[in-house]
Tab-separated table of C-alpha atoms in Angstrom:
chain	number	residue	atom	x	y	z
A	171	MET	CA	-25.261	-14.120	-30.719
A	172	ILE	CA	-26.105	-10.843	-28.971
A	173	ASN	CA	-26.613	-12.622	-25.679
A	174	VAL	CA	-23.279	-14.408	-26.015
A	175	LEU	CA	-21.463	-11.144	-26.728
A	176	CYS	CA	-23.080	-9.505	-23.717
A	177	LEU	CA	-22.008	-12.444	-21.564
A	178	VAL	CA	-18.432	-12.178	-22.813
A	179	SER	CA	-18.376	-8.441	-22.120
A	180	LEU	CA	-19.608	-8.986	-18.579
A	181	THR	CA	-17.108	-11.721	-17.833
A	182	THR	CA	-14.203	-9.569	-19.017
A	183	LEU	CA	-15.202	-7.001	-16.414
A	184	LEU	CA	-15.222	-9.460	-13.519
A	185	GLY	CA	-12.308	-9.036	-11.157
A	186	GLN	CA	-11.462	-5.569	-12.400
A	187	THR	CA	-11.336	-3.936	-8.972
A	188	VAL	CA	-8.473	-3.002	-6.693
A	189	GLU	CA	-9.313	-5.881	-4.356
A	190	ASN	CA	-9.831	-8.584	-6.964
A	191	ARG	CA	-6.960	-7.782	-9.298
A	192	ILE	CA	-4.209	-6.806	-6.870
A	193	ALA	CA	-3.526	-9.729	-4.553
A	194	PRO	CA	-1.502	-9.175	-1.369
A	195	PRO	CA	2.041	-10.589	-1.221
A	196	VAL	CA	2.493	-14.216	-0.143
A	197	ASN	CA	1.518	-14.759	3.531
A	198	TYR	CA	-0.323	-11.419	3.686
A	199	ILE	CA	-4.092	-10.964	3.882
A	200	ARG	CA	-6.471	-8.051	3.740
A	201	GLU	CA	-8.092	-7.432	7.085
A	202	THR	CA	-11.878	-7.539	7.154
A	203	CYS	CA	-13.747	-4.260	7.028
A	204	ASP	CA	-17.323	-3.060	7.135
A	205	GLU	CA	-18.951	-3.126	3.696
A	206	HIS	CA	-19.998	0.520	4.122
A	207	SER	CA	-16.531	1.741	5.121
A	208	PHE	CA	-14.171	3.973	3.172
A	209	THR	CA	-11.751	1.026	3.071
A	210	SER	CA	-14.367	-1.105	1.312
A	211	TYR	CA	-15.137	1.712	-1.126
A	212	LEU	CA	-11.467	2.060	-2.086
A	213	ARG	CA	-11.059	-1.703	-2.504
A	214	GLN	CA	-14.062	-1.888	-4.815
A	215	LEU	CA	-12.990	0.889	-7.151
A	216	PRO	CA	-13.090	-0.390	-10.735
A	217	LEU	CA	-9.896	-0.638	-12.759
A	218	LEU	CA	-9.354	-0.264	-16.463
A	219	PRO	CA	-8.068	-3.403	-18.229
A	220	LYS	CA	-4.449	-4.409	-17.671
A	221	GLY	CA	-2.094	-2.488	-19.901
A	222	SER	CA	-4.278	0.630	-20.026
A	223	LYS	CA	-2.349	3.877	-20.272
A	224	VAL	CA	-2.833	6.789	-17.870
A	225	VAL	CA	-4.601	9.503	-19.844
A	226	LEU	CA	-4.590	13.260	-19.220
A	227	TYR	CA	-7.700	15.440	-19.130
A	228	ASN	CA	-7.138	16.376	-22.792
A	229	GLY	CA	-6.923	12.801	-24.020
A	230	GLN	CA	-3.150	12.686	-24.308
A	231	GLU	CA	-1.159	9.983	-22.554
A	232	LYS	CA	0.776	10.718	-19.373
A	233	ARG	CA	4.463	11.040	-20.149
A	234	ASN	CA	5.688	8.819	-17.309
A	235	GLN	CA	3.651	5.647	-17.749
A	236	ALA	CA	6.210	3.695	-15.712
A	237	ALA	CA	4.841	5.235	-12.501
A	238	ALA	CA	1.492	3.453	-12.819
A	239	TYR	CA	0.639	-0.128	-11.907
A	240	ALA	CA	-3.084	0.121	-12.675
A	241	VAL	CA	-5.555	2.823	-13.691
A	242	ILE	CA	-8.814	3.539	-11.874
A	243	ASP	CA	-11.850	3.603	-14.146
A	244	MET	CA	-13.268	7.039	-13.282
A	245	GLU	CA	-13.904	10.019	-15.529
A	246	ILE	CA	-11.859	13.126	-14.751
A	247	GLY	CA	-13.557	15.751	-16.917
A	248	ASN	CA	-11.987	17.653	-19.819
A	249	ARG	CA	-10.386	20.511	-17.861
A	250	ASP	CA	-7.050	20.652	-16.053
A	251	LEU	CA	-8.679	20.485	-12.618
A	252	GLN	CA	-8.426	17.066	-10.972
A	253	GLN	CA	-4.776	16.999	-9.980
A	254	CYS	CA	-3.178	15.356	-6.926
A	255	ALA	CA	-5.069	16.714	-3.909
A	256	ASP	CA	-8.211	17.019	-6.026
A	257	ALA	CA	-8.199	13.291	-6.768
A	258	ILE	CA	-8.058	12.538	-3.053
A	259	MET	CA	-10.907	14.933	-2.315
A	260	ARG	CA	-12.802	13.319	-5.205
A	261	LEU	CA	-12.505	9.835	-3.744
A	262	ARG	CA	-13.504	10.962	-0.273
A	263	ALA	CA	-16.442	13.001	-1.558
A	264	GLU	CA	-17.652	10.234	-3.876
A	265	TYR	CA	-17.691	7.824	-0.954
A	266	LEU	CA	-19.590	10.195	1.323
A	267	TRP	CA	-22.055	11.103	-1.446
A	268	ALA	CA	-22.793	7.430	-2.116
A	269	GLN	CA	-23.420	6.962	1.622
A	270	LYS	CA	-25.712	10.030	1.619
A	271	ARG	CA	-23.503	11.599	4.276
A	272	TYR	CA	-23.935	14.950	2.581
A	273	GLY	CA	-23.197	17.064	5.648
A	274	GLU	CA	-19.656	15.657	5.835
A	275	ILE	CA	-18.738	16.759	2.318
A	276	LYS	CA	-16.883	20.013	2.870
A	277	PHE	CA	-13.529	21.276	1.683
A	278	ASN	CA	-11.838	24.593	2.281
A	279	PHE	CA	-10.551	26.780	-0.514
A	280	THR	CA	-6.936	27.893	-0.310
A	281	ASN	CA	-8.065	31.196	1.222
A	282	GLY	CA	-9.961	29.317	3.955
A	283	PHE	CA	-13.492	29.649	2.537
A	284	PRO	CA	-15.561	26.568	3.553
A	285	ALA	CA	-17.226	25.078	0.476
A	286	GLU	CA	-20.013	22.914	1.886
A	287	TYR	CA	-21.689	20.507	-0.519
A	288	LYS	CA	-24.979	20.529	1.376
A	289	LYS	CA	-25.225	24.295	0.971
A	290	TRP	CA	-24.501	23.876	-2.736
A	291	ALA	CA	-27.121	21.129	-3.116
A	292	GLU	CA	-29.714	23.309	-1.392
A	293	GLY	CA	-29.533	25.735	-4.309
A	294	ASN	CA	-26.656	28.075	-3.462
A	295	ARG	CA	-23.626	28.802	-5.606
A	296	ILE	CA	-20.212	30.336	-4.999
A	297	LYS	CA	-19.038	33.649	-6.419
A	298	VAL	CA	-15.315	34.297	-6.477
A	299	ASN	CA	-13.949	37.797	-7.001
A	300	GLY	CA	-10.250	37.803	-6.316
A	301	ASN	CA	-9.834	36.794	-2.682
A	302	ASN	CA	-13.454	37.611	-1.913
A	303	VAL	CA	-15.668	34.502	-1.919
A	304	GLN	CA	-19.344	34.395	-1.052
A	305	TRP	CA	-22.498	32.328	-1.452
A	306	TYR	CA	-25.499	33.453	-3.469
A	307	THR	CA	-28.894	31.861	-4.115
A	308	ALA	CA	-29.174	30.362	-7.592
A	309	GLY	CA	-31.970	27.811	-7.644
A	310	GLY	CA	-33.779	24.991	-5.907
A	311	LYS	CA	-32.652	21.909	-4.038
A	312	ASP	CA	-30.747	19.375	-6.153
A	313	TYR	CA	-28.790	16.440	-4.752
A	314	SER	CA	-28.287	14.800	-8.162
A	315	TYR	CA	-24.907	13.421	-9.174
A	316	LYS	CA	-24.659	15.967	-11.983
A	317	THR	CA	-24.908	18.855	-9.512
A	318	PHE	CA	-22.530	17.091	-7.117
A	319	ARG	CA	-19.972	16.748	-9.910
A	320	LYS	CA	-20.195	20.469	-10.673
A	321	TYR	CA	-19.577	21.187	-7.004
A	322	LEU	CA	-16.411	19.101	-7.150
A	323	ASP	CA	-15.075	21.075	-10.121
A	324	ILE	CA	-15.421	24.301	-8.122
A	325	VAL	CA	-13.556	22.693	-5.236
A	326	PHE	CA	-10.807	21.488	-7.565
A	327	MET	CA	-10.462	24.983	-8.966
A	328	TYR	CA	-9.935	26.753	-5.643
A	329	ALA	CA	-8.546	24.086	-3.280
A	330	GLY	CA	-5.318	22.099	-3.387
A	331	THR	CA	-2.539	20.545	-1.347
A	332	ALA	CA	-2.056	23.705	0.719
A	333	SER	CA	-5.671	23.774	1.881
A	334	LEU	CA	-6.179	20.020	2.202
A	335	SER	CA	-3.047	19.565	4.311
A	336	LYS	CA	-4.492	22.027	6.846
A	337	GLU	CA	-7.799	20.139	7.015
A	338	LEU	CA	-6.278	16.740	7.648
A	339	VAL	CA	-4.977	15.531	11.010
A	340	ALA	CA	-1.433	14.225	11.378
A	341	VAL	CA	-1.193	10.562	12.433
A	342	PRO	CA	1.805	8.349	13.262
A	343	TYR	CA	3.261	6.394	10.365
A	344	ALA	CA	2.851	3.162	12.329
A	345	SER	CA	-0.934	3.669	12.449
A	346	LEU	CA	-1.275	3.913	8.658
A	347	SER	CA	-4.728	2.845	7.400
A	348	PRO	CA	-6.634	2.840	4.089
A	349	GLY	CA	-7.817	6.355	3.281
A	350	ASP	CA	-4.844	8.045	4.928
A	351	VAL	CA	-2.905	10.589	2.898
A	352	PHE	CA	0.759	11.418	2.484
A	353	ILE	CA	0.681	15.120	1.718
A	354	GLN	CA	3.040	18.064	1.386
A	355	GLY	CA	1.121	21.279	0.984
A	356	GLY	CA	2.503	23.999	-1.218
A	357	SER	CA	3.006	25.173	-4.751
A	358	PRO	CA	4.112	22.808	-5.936
A	359	GLY	CA	3.046	20.220	-3.394
A	360	HIS	CA	1.881	16.667	-3.788
A	361	ALA	CA	-0.362	14.066	-2.193
A	362	VAL	CA	-0.980	10.344	-2.529
A	363	ILE	CA	-3.666	8.240	-0.864
A	364	VAL	CA	-3.334	4.885	0.895
A	365	MET	CA	-5.672	2.612	-1.064
A	366	ASP	CA	-5.373	-0.606	0.909
A	367	VAL	CA	-3.437	-2.389	3.641
A	368	ALA	CA	-2.595	-6.072	4.090
A	369	VAL	CA	-1.081	-7.783	7.119
A	370	ASN	CA	0.960	-10.909	7.806
A	371	PRO	CA	-0.967	-12.717	10.574
A	372	GLN	CA	2.193	-14.303	12.010
A	373	THR	CA	4.631	-11.394	11.973
A	374	ARG	CA	1.994	-8.594	12.064
A	375	LYS	CA	4.008	-6.779	9.406
A	376	LYS	CA	1.957	-4.640	7.028
A	377	VAL	CA	2.102	-3.567	3.401
A	378	TYR	CA	0.060	-0.934	1.625
A	379	LEU	CA	-0.975	0.404	-1.791
A	380	LEU	CA	-0.751	4.022	-2.935
A	381	ALA	CA	-2.567	5.958	-5.641
A	382	GLN	CA	-2.322	9.434	-7.115
A	383	SER	CA	-3.272	11.901	-9.770
A	384	TYR	CA	-0.660	14.443	-10.840
A	385	MET	CA	-0.035	17.507	-12.979
A	386	PRO	CA	-1.539	18.092	-15.440
A	387	ALA	CA	-4.880	16.559	-14.409
A	388	GLN	CA	-4.873	12.839	-15.167
A	389	GLN	CA	-6.579	9.575	-14.364
A	390	ILE	CA	-6.074	8.288	-10.841
A	391	HIS	CA	-3.602	5.425	-10.875
A	392	LEU	CA	-2.080	2.997	-8.400
A	393	LEU	CA	1.639	3.431	-8.054
A	394	VAL	CA	4.480	1.001	-8.526
A	395	ASN	CA	7.061	0.712	-5.750
A	396	PRO	CA	10.289	2.115	-7.243
A	397	GLN	CA	12.392	0.982	-4.261
A	398	ASN	CA	11.252	-2.642	-4.134
A	399	ARG	CA	10.240	-4.075	-7.496
A	400	SER	CA	9.704	-7.575	-6.071
A	401	LEU	CA	7.091	-6.232	-3.634
A	402	SER	CA	5.575	-3.718	-6.081
A	403	PRO	CA	2.911	-2.367	-6.176
A	404	TRP	CA	2.852	-2.916	-2.414
A	405	TYR	CA	4.939	-0.792	-0.035
A	406	GLU	CA	6.261	-2.169	3.247
A	407	LEU	CA	5.221	-0.445	6.451
A	408	SER	CA	8.662	-0.528	8.014
A	409	SER	CA	9.364	-0.403	11.724
A	410	GLU	CA	11.266	2.841	11.221
A	411	THR	CA	8.721	5.598	11.749
A	412	THR	CA	10.986	8.370	10.489
A	413	GLY	CA	12.721	8.856	7.186
A	414	LYS	CA	11.620	9.051	3.573
A	415	LEU	CA	8.908	7.447	1.492
A	416	TYR	CA	9.974	7.168	-2.137
A	417	THR	CA	7.178	7.121	-4.701
A	418	PRO	CA	7.712	7.230	-8.478
A	419	GLU	CA	7.251	10.989	-8.801
A	420	TRP	CA	7.647	12.421	-5.295
A	421	VAL	CA	9.608	11.878	-2.090
A	422	PHE	CA	7.614	12.232	1.121
A	423	ASN	CA	8.588	12.144	4.754
A	424	LYS	CA	6.891	9.431	6.776
A	425	SER	CA	5.777	12.252	9.066
A	426	ASP	CA	3.695	13.616	6.151
A	427	LEU	CA	0.963	11.047	6.882
A	428	LYS	CA	-2.446	12.586	7.644
A	429	ARG	CA	-6.068	11.502	8.012
A	430	PHE	CA	-9.523	12.885	7.325
A	431	ILE	CA	-10.963	14.221	10.568
A	432	SER	CA	-14.119	12.117	10.366
A	433	GLY	CA	-11.954	9.009	10.322
A	434	ASN	CA	-11.473	6.197	7.839
A	435	GLU	CA	-14.207	3.920	9.191
């Protein structure tokens, strides 16, 4: 009986990823990508079961559940830290950490201080006193996930849309790729990440998925398309490269599209 129950539990988990659960629209296909790419990482993110509610850091449910199509299965801690830009930095950092590309994990605080993960993992910590930020030696080398996660919380505390928008490079809307970010820096500001792209081989038209966290800190969730319910959760990459992008809880300009400097692989 125990073996049967274990088998049932495993089978219920099959297909619970962005790629396996969310099929492209009719006549669209996902383009192939390298298995070690950021695109592949985003596609393979696990999802909570259908119907799961978006939960805040304190265990309460997000007020606007209608914004979410699916919820990513990833812990967010119990503090109000992992908001919109933080969730994007989390995904990028998690990918790089898994690839052991430690030297590429670096985010600037709002005041411009460069918080480098490798320096943190080598035993240094960050002291913040007002606008004065500095490193100090605190221990030995530790590249464990636990220490990495603590590093991320410090980043979430002192970085945000204002700092991340300065780190990213603007790219044309027509070149949109998985891993790109629509971002408006400020207080408040907002950011959403392109999770996947599919293409129609005949027409070459493209569609894409978006995901976000929000305020207060909450689980990362894929967004519905409020402007086109028949296409939802996919968004159409229109031929018009200017204008607005309407998401459930924020309106972006198409010119707000940016990319991590090291590329999206």
